[in-house]
Short mmCIF file of C-alpha atoms and ligand atoms in Angstrom, two decimals:
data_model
loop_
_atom_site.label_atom_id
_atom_site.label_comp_id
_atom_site.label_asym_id
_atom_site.label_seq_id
_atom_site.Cartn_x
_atom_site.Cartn_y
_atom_site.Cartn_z
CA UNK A 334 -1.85 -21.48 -18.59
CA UNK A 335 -5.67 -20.92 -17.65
CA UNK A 336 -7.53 -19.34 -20.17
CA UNK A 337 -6.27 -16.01 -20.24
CA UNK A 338 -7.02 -13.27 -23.25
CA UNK A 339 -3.53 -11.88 -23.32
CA UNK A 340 -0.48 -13.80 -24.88
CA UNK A 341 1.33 -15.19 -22.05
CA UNK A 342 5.17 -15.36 -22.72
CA UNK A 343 6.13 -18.92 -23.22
CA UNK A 344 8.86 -18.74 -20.23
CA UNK A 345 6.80 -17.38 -17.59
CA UNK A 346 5.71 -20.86 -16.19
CA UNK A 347 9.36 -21.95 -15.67
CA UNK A 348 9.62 -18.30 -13.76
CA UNK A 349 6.93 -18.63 -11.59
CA UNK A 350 7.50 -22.03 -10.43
CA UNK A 351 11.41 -21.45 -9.77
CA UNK A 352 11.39 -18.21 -7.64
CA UNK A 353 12.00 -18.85 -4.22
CA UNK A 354 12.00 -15.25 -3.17
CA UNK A 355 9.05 -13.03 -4.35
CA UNK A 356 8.04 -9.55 -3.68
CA UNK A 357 4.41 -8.09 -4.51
CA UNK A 358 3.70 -4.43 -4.85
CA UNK A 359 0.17 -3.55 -4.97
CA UNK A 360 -1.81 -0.59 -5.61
CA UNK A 361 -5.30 0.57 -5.87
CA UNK A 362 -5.77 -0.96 -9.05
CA UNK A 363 -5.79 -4.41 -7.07
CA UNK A 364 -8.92 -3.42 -5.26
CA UNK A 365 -10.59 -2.02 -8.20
CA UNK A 366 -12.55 -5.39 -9.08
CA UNK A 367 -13.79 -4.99 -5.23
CA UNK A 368 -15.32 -1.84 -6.42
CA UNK A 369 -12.90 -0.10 -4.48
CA UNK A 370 -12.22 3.69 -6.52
CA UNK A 371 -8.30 4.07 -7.77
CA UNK A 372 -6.40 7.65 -7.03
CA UNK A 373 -6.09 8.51 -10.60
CA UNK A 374 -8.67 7.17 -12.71
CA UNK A 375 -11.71 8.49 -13.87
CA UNK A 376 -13.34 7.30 -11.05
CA UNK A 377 -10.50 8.67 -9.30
CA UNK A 378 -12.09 12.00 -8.30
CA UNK A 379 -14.56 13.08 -5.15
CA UNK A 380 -16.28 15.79 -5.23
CA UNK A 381 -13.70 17.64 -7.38
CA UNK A 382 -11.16 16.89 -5.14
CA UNK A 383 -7.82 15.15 -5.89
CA UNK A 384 -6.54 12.51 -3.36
CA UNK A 385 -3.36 15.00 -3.35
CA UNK A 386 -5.33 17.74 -2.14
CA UNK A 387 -7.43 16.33 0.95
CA UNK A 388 -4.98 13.53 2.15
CA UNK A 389 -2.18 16.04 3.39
CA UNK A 390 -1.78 17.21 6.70
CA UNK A 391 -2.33 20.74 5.82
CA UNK A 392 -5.83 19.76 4.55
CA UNK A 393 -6.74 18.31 8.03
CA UNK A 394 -5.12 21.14 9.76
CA UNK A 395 -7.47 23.41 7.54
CA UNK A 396 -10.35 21.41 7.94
CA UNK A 397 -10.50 18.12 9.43
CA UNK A 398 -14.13 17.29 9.09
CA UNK A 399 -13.90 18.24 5.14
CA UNK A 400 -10.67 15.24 4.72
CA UNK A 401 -13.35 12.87 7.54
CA UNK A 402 -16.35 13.53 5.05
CA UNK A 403 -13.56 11.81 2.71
CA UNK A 404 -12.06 9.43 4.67
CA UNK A 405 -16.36 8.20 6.01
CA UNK A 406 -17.26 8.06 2.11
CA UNK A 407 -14.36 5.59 1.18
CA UNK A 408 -14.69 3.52 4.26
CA UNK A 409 -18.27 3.27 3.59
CA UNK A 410 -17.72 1.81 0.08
CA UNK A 411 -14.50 -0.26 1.10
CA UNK A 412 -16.57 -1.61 4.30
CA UNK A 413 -18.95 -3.50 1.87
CA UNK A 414 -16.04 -4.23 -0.24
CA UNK A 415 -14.89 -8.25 -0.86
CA UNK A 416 -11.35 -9.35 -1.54
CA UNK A 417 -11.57 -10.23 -4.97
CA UNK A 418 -9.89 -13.15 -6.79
CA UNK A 419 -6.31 -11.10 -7.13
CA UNK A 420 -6.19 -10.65 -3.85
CA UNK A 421 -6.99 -14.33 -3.33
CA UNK A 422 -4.17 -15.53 -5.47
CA UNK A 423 -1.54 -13.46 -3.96
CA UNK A 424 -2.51 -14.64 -0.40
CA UNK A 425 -2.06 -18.54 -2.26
CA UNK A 426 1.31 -17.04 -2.99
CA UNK A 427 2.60 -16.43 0.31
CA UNK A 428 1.81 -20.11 1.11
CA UNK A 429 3.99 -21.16 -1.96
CA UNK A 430 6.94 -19.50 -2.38
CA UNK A 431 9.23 -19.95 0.09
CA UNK A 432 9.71 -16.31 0.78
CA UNK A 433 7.02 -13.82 0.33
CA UNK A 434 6.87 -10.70 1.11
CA UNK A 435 3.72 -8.23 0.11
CA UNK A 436 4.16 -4.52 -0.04
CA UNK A 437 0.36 -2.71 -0.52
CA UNK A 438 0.33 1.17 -0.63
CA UNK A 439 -4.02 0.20 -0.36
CA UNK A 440 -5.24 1.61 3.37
CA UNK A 441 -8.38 -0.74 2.78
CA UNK A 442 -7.36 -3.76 4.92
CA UNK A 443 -8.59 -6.08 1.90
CA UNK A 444 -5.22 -8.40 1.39
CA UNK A 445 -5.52 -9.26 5.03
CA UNK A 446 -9.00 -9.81 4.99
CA UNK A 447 -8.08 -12.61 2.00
CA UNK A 448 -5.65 -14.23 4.03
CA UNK A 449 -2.44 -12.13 3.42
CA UNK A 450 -0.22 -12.03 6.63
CA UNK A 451 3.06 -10.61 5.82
CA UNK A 452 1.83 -7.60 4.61
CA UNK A 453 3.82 -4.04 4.60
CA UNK A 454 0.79 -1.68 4.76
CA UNK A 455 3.22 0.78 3.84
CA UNK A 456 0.43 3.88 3.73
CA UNK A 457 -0.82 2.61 6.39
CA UNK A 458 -4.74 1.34 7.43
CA UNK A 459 -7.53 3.34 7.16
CA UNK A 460 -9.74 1.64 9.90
CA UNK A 461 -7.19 2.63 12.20
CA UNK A 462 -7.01 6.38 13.62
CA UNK A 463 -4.18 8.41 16.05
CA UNK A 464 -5.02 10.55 18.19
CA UNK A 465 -3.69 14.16 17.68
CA UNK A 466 -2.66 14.76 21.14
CA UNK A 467 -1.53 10.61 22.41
CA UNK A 468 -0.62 9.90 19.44
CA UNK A 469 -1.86 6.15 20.49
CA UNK A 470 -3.33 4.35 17.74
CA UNK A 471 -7.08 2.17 17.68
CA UNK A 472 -9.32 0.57 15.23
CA UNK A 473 -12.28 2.94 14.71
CA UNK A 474 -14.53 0.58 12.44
CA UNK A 475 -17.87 2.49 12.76
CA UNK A 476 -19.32 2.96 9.04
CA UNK A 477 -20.75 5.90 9.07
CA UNK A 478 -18.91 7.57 11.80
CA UNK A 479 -20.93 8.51 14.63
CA UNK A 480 -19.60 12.28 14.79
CA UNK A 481 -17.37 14.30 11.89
CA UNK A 482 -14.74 14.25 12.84
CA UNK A 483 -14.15 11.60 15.31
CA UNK A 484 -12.39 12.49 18.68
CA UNK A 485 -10.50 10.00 21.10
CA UNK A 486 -11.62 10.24 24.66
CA UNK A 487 -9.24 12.55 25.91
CA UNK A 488 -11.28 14.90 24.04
CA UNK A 489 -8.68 15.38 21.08
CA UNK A 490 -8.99 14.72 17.46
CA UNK A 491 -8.05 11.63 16.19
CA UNK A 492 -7.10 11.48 12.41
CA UNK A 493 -6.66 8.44 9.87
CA UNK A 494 -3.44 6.46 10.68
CA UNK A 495 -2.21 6.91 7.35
CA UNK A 496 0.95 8.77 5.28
CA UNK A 497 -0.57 11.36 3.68
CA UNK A 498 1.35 13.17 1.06
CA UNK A 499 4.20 15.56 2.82
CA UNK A 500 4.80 13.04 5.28
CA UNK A 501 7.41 10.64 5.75
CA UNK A 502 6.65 6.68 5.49
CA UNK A 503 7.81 4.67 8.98
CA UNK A 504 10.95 3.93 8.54
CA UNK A 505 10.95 0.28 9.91
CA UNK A 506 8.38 -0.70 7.00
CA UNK A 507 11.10 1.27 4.64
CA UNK A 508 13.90 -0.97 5.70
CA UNK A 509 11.24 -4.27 5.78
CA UNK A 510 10.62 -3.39 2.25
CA UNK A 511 14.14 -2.59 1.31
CA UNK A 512 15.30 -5.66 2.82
CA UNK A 513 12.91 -7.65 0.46
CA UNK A 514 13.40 -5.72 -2.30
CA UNK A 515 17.38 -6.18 -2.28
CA UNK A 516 16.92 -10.09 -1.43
CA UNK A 517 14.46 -10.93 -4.05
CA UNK A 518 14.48 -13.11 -7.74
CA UNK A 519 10.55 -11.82 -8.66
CA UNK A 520 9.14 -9.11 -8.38
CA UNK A 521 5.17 -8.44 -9.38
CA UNK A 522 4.17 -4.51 -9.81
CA UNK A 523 0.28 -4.66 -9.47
CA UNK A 524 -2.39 -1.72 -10.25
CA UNK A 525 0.14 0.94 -9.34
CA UNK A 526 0.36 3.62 -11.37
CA UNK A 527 4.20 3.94 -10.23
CA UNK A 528 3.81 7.78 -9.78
CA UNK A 529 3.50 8.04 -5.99
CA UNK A 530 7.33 8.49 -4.24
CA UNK A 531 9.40 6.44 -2.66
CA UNK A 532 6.88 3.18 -3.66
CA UNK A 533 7.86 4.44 -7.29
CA UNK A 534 11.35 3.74 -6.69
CA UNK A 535 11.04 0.20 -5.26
CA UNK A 536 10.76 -1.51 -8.45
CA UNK A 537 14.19 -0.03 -9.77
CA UNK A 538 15.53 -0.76 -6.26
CA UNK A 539 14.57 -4.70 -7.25
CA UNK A 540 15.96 -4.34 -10.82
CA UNK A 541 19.44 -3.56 -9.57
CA UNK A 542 19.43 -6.41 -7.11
CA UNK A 543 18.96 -8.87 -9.86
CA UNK A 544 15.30 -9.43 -9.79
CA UNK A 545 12.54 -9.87 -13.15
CA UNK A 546 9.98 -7.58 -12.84
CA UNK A 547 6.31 -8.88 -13.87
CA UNK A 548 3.71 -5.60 -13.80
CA UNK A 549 -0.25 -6.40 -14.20
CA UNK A 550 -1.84 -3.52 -15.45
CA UNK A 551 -4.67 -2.55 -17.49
CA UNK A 552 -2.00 0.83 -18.52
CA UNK A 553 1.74 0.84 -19.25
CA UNK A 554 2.98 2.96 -16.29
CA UNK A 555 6.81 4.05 -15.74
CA UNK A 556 7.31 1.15 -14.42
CA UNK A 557 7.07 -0.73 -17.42
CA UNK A 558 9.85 0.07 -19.11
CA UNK A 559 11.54 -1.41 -16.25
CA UNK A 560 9.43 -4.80 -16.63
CA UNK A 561 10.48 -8.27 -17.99
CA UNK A 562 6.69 -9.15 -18.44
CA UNK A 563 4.22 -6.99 -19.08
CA UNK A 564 0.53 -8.41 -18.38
CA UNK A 565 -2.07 -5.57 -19.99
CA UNK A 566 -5.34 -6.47 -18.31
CA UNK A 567 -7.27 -7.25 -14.82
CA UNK A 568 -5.47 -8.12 -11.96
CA UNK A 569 -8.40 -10.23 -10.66
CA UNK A 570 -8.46 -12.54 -13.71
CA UNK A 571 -4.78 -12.70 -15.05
CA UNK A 572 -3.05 -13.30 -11.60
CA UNK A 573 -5.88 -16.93 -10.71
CA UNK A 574 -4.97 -17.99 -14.84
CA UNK A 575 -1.22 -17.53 -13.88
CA UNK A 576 -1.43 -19.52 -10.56
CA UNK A 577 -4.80 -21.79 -11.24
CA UNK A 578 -2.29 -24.52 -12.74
CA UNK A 579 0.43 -24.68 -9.96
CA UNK A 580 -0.22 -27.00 -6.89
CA UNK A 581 -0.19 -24.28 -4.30
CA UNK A 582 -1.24 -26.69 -1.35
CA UNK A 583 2.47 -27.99 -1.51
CA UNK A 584 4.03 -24.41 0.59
CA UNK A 585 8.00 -25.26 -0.65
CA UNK A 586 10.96 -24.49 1.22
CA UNK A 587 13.87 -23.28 0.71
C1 BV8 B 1188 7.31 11.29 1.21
C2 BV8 B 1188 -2.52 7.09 1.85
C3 BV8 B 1188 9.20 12.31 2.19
C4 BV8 B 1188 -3.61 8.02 2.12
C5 BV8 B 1188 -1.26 7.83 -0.09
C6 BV8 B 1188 5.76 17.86 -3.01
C7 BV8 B 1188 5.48 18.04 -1.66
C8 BV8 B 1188 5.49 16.96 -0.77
C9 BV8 B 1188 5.77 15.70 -1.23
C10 BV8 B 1188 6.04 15.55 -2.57
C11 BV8 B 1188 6.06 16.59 -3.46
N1 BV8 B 1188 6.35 16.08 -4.70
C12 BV8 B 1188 6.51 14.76 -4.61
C13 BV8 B 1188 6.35 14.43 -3.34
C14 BV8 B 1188 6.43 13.12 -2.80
C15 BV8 B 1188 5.01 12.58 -2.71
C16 BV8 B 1188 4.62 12.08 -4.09
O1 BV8 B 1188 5.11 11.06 -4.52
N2 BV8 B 1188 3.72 12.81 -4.78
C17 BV8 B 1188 3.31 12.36 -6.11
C18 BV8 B 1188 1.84 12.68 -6.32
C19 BV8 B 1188 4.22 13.04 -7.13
N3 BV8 B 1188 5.10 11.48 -1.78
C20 BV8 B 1188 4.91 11.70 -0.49
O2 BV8 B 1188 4.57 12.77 -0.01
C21 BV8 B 1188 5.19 10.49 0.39
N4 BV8 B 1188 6.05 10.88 1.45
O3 BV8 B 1188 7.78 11.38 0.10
O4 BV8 B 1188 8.00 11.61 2.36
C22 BV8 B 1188 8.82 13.78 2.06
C23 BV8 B 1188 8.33 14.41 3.18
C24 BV8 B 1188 8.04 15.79 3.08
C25 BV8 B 1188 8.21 16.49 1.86
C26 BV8 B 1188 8.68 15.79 0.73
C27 BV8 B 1188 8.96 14.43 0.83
C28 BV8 B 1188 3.90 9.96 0.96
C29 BV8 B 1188 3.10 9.34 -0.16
C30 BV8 B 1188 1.91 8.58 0.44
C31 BV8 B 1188 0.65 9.34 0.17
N5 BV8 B 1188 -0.49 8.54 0.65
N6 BV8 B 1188 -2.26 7.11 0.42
C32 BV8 B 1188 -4.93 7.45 1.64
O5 BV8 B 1188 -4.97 6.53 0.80
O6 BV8 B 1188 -5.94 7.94 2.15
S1 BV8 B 1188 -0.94 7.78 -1.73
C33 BV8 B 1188 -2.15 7.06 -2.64
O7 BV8 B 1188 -1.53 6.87 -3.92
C34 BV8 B 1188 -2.59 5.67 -2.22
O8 BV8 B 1188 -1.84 5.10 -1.18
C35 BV8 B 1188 -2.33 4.89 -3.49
O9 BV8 B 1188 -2.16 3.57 -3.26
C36 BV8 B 1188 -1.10 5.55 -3.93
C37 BV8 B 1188 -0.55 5.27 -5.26
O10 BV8 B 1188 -1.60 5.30 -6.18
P1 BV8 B 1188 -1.93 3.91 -6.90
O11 BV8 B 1188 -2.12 2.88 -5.87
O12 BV8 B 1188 -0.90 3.64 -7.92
O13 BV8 B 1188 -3.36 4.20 -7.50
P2 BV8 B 1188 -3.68 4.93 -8.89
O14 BV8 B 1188 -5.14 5.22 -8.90
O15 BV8 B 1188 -2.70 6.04 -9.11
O16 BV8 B 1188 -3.35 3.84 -10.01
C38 BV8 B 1188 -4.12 2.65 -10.10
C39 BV8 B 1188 -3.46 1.81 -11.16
O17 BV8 B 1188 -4.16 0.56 -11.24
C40 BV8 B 1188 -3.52 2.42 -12.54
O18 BV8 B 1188 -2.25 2.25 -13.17
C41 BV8 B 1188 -4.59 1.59 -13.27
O19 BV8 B 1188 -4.28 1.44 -14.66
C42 BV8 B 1188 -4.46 0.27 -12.59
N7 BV8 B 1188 -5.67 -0.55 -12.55
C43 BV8 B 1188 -6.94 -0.12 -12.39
N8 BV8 B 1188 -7.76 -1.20 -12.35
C44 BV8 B 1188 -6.97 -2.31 -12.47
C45 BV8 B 1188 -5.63 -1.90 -12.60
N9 BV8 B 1188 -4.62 -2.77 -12.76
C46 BV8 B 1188 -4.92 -4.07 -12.77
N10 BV8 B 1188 -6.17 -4.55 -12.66
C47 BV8 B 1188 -7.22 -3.70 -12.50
N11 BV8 B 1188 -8.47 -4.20 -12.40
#
């Protein structure tokens, strides 16, 4: 293994190279090397505010240019943002396993921007916006906005096509993920801290189907007692030392 700081446990080569079908859950923590903030860390905060309190609908609702001022602040720093080497490996991945399936709950468009393509933004993408009134969807990639807060040209406002807490998750990309979930040997839990429902539940979901659960975190989450391997540190440098070995220009199939 490359030179990594944390013990690596001796039989996690053989389980990397036999999986066929793998499932990746990432969450802000993956972006974090990108300089991207997490939800919950001490960086976490904005103004005082807690992600749980300006991305709901009744925020908007209340004052829509307040969650914008947000929402024009993050994709400010996530426009200048870089996929970082974690997100590099895991787009490697989908190229070797034979099936791969990538479940972010990030809005910041980074995994696709390294290469990912079966991704399940499953809180959806905050470069795109709906429009209140349509409800059609467009990419809105001005940074900073031109006017707080934006408005589509029927005249309406358009908000960030996102789930914000309170609302439901689409249910296609619940059944996508399910469907990978049930169907998969590995599972890797990345820079989530497992709190945020149903995501939460999608490792256990995994765990009954049969699958080994690897998390990378700096933190032990609730998800690690459900974890075969535990990796405590960066995402960005343990997932390249776990991969840098393994000939990933050979894609296997099944
Ligand atoms: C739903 C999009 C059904 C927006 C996000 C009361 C009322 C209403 C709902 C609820 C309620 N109580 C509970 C709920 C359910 C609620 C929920 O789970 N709340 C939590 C807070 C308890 N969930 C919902 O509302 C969901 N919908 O349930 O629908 C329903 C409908 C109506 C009423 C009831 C139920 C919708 C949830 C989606 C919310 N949207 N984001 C936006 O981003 O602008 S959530 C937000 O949190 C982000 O998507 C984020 O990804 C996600 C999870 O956070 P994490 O990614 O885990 O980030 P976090 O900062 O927490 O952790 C980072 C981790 O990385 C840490 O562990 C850290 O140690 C680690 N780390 C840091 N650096 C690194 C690292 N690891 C490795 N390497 C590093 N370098």
């Amino acid at each position: 293994m490359g030179t990594l700081s944390i013990p690596i446990p001796k039989d996690l080569k053989r389980t990397l190279s036999s999986a066929k079908c793998v499932v990746v859950i990432t969450g802000a923590g993956i972006s974090a090397e990108s300089g991207v903030p997490t939800f919950r860390g001490e960086d976490g905060l904005w103004k005082n505010y807690r992600a749980e309190e300006l991305a709901t609908p009744w925020a908007f609702k209340k004052d829509p240019a307040l969650v914008w001022q947000w929402y024009d602040w993050r994709r400010g720093i996530i426009g200048k943002a870089k996929p970082n080497p974690g997100h590099f490996t895991i787009a490697k991945m989908e190229k070797f396993y034979p099936e791969f399936t990538l479940i972010t709950q990030n809005v910041d468009g980074l995994h696709r921007k390294a290469g990912s393509e079966n991704v399940i933004e499953i809180h959806g993408n905050l470069w795109r916006v709906r429009c209140v009134e349509e409800g059609k969807t467009f990419y809105l990639n001005d940074v900073p906005l031109k006017e707080i807060p934006p408005r589509c040209s029927c005249g309406a406002l358009v908000r960030p096509d996102v789930v914000w807490f309170g609302e439901s998750l689409d249910p296609q990309l619940i059944s996508k993920a399910h469907a990978a979930l049930t169907s998969c040997d590995l599972l890797f839990v990345i820079g989530t801290s497992g709190v945020v429902q149903p995501v939460a539940s999608f490792p256990s979901l995994a765990k009954q189907s049969g699958a080994q659960i690897i998390e990378i975190n700096l933190d032990t989450t609730p998800i690690s007692a459900l974890a075969d391997i535990t990796l405590r540190g960066k995402s960005g440098e343990i997932l390249p030392a776990l991969f840098e070995n393994m000939s990933l220009e050979a894609p296997k199939k099944c």
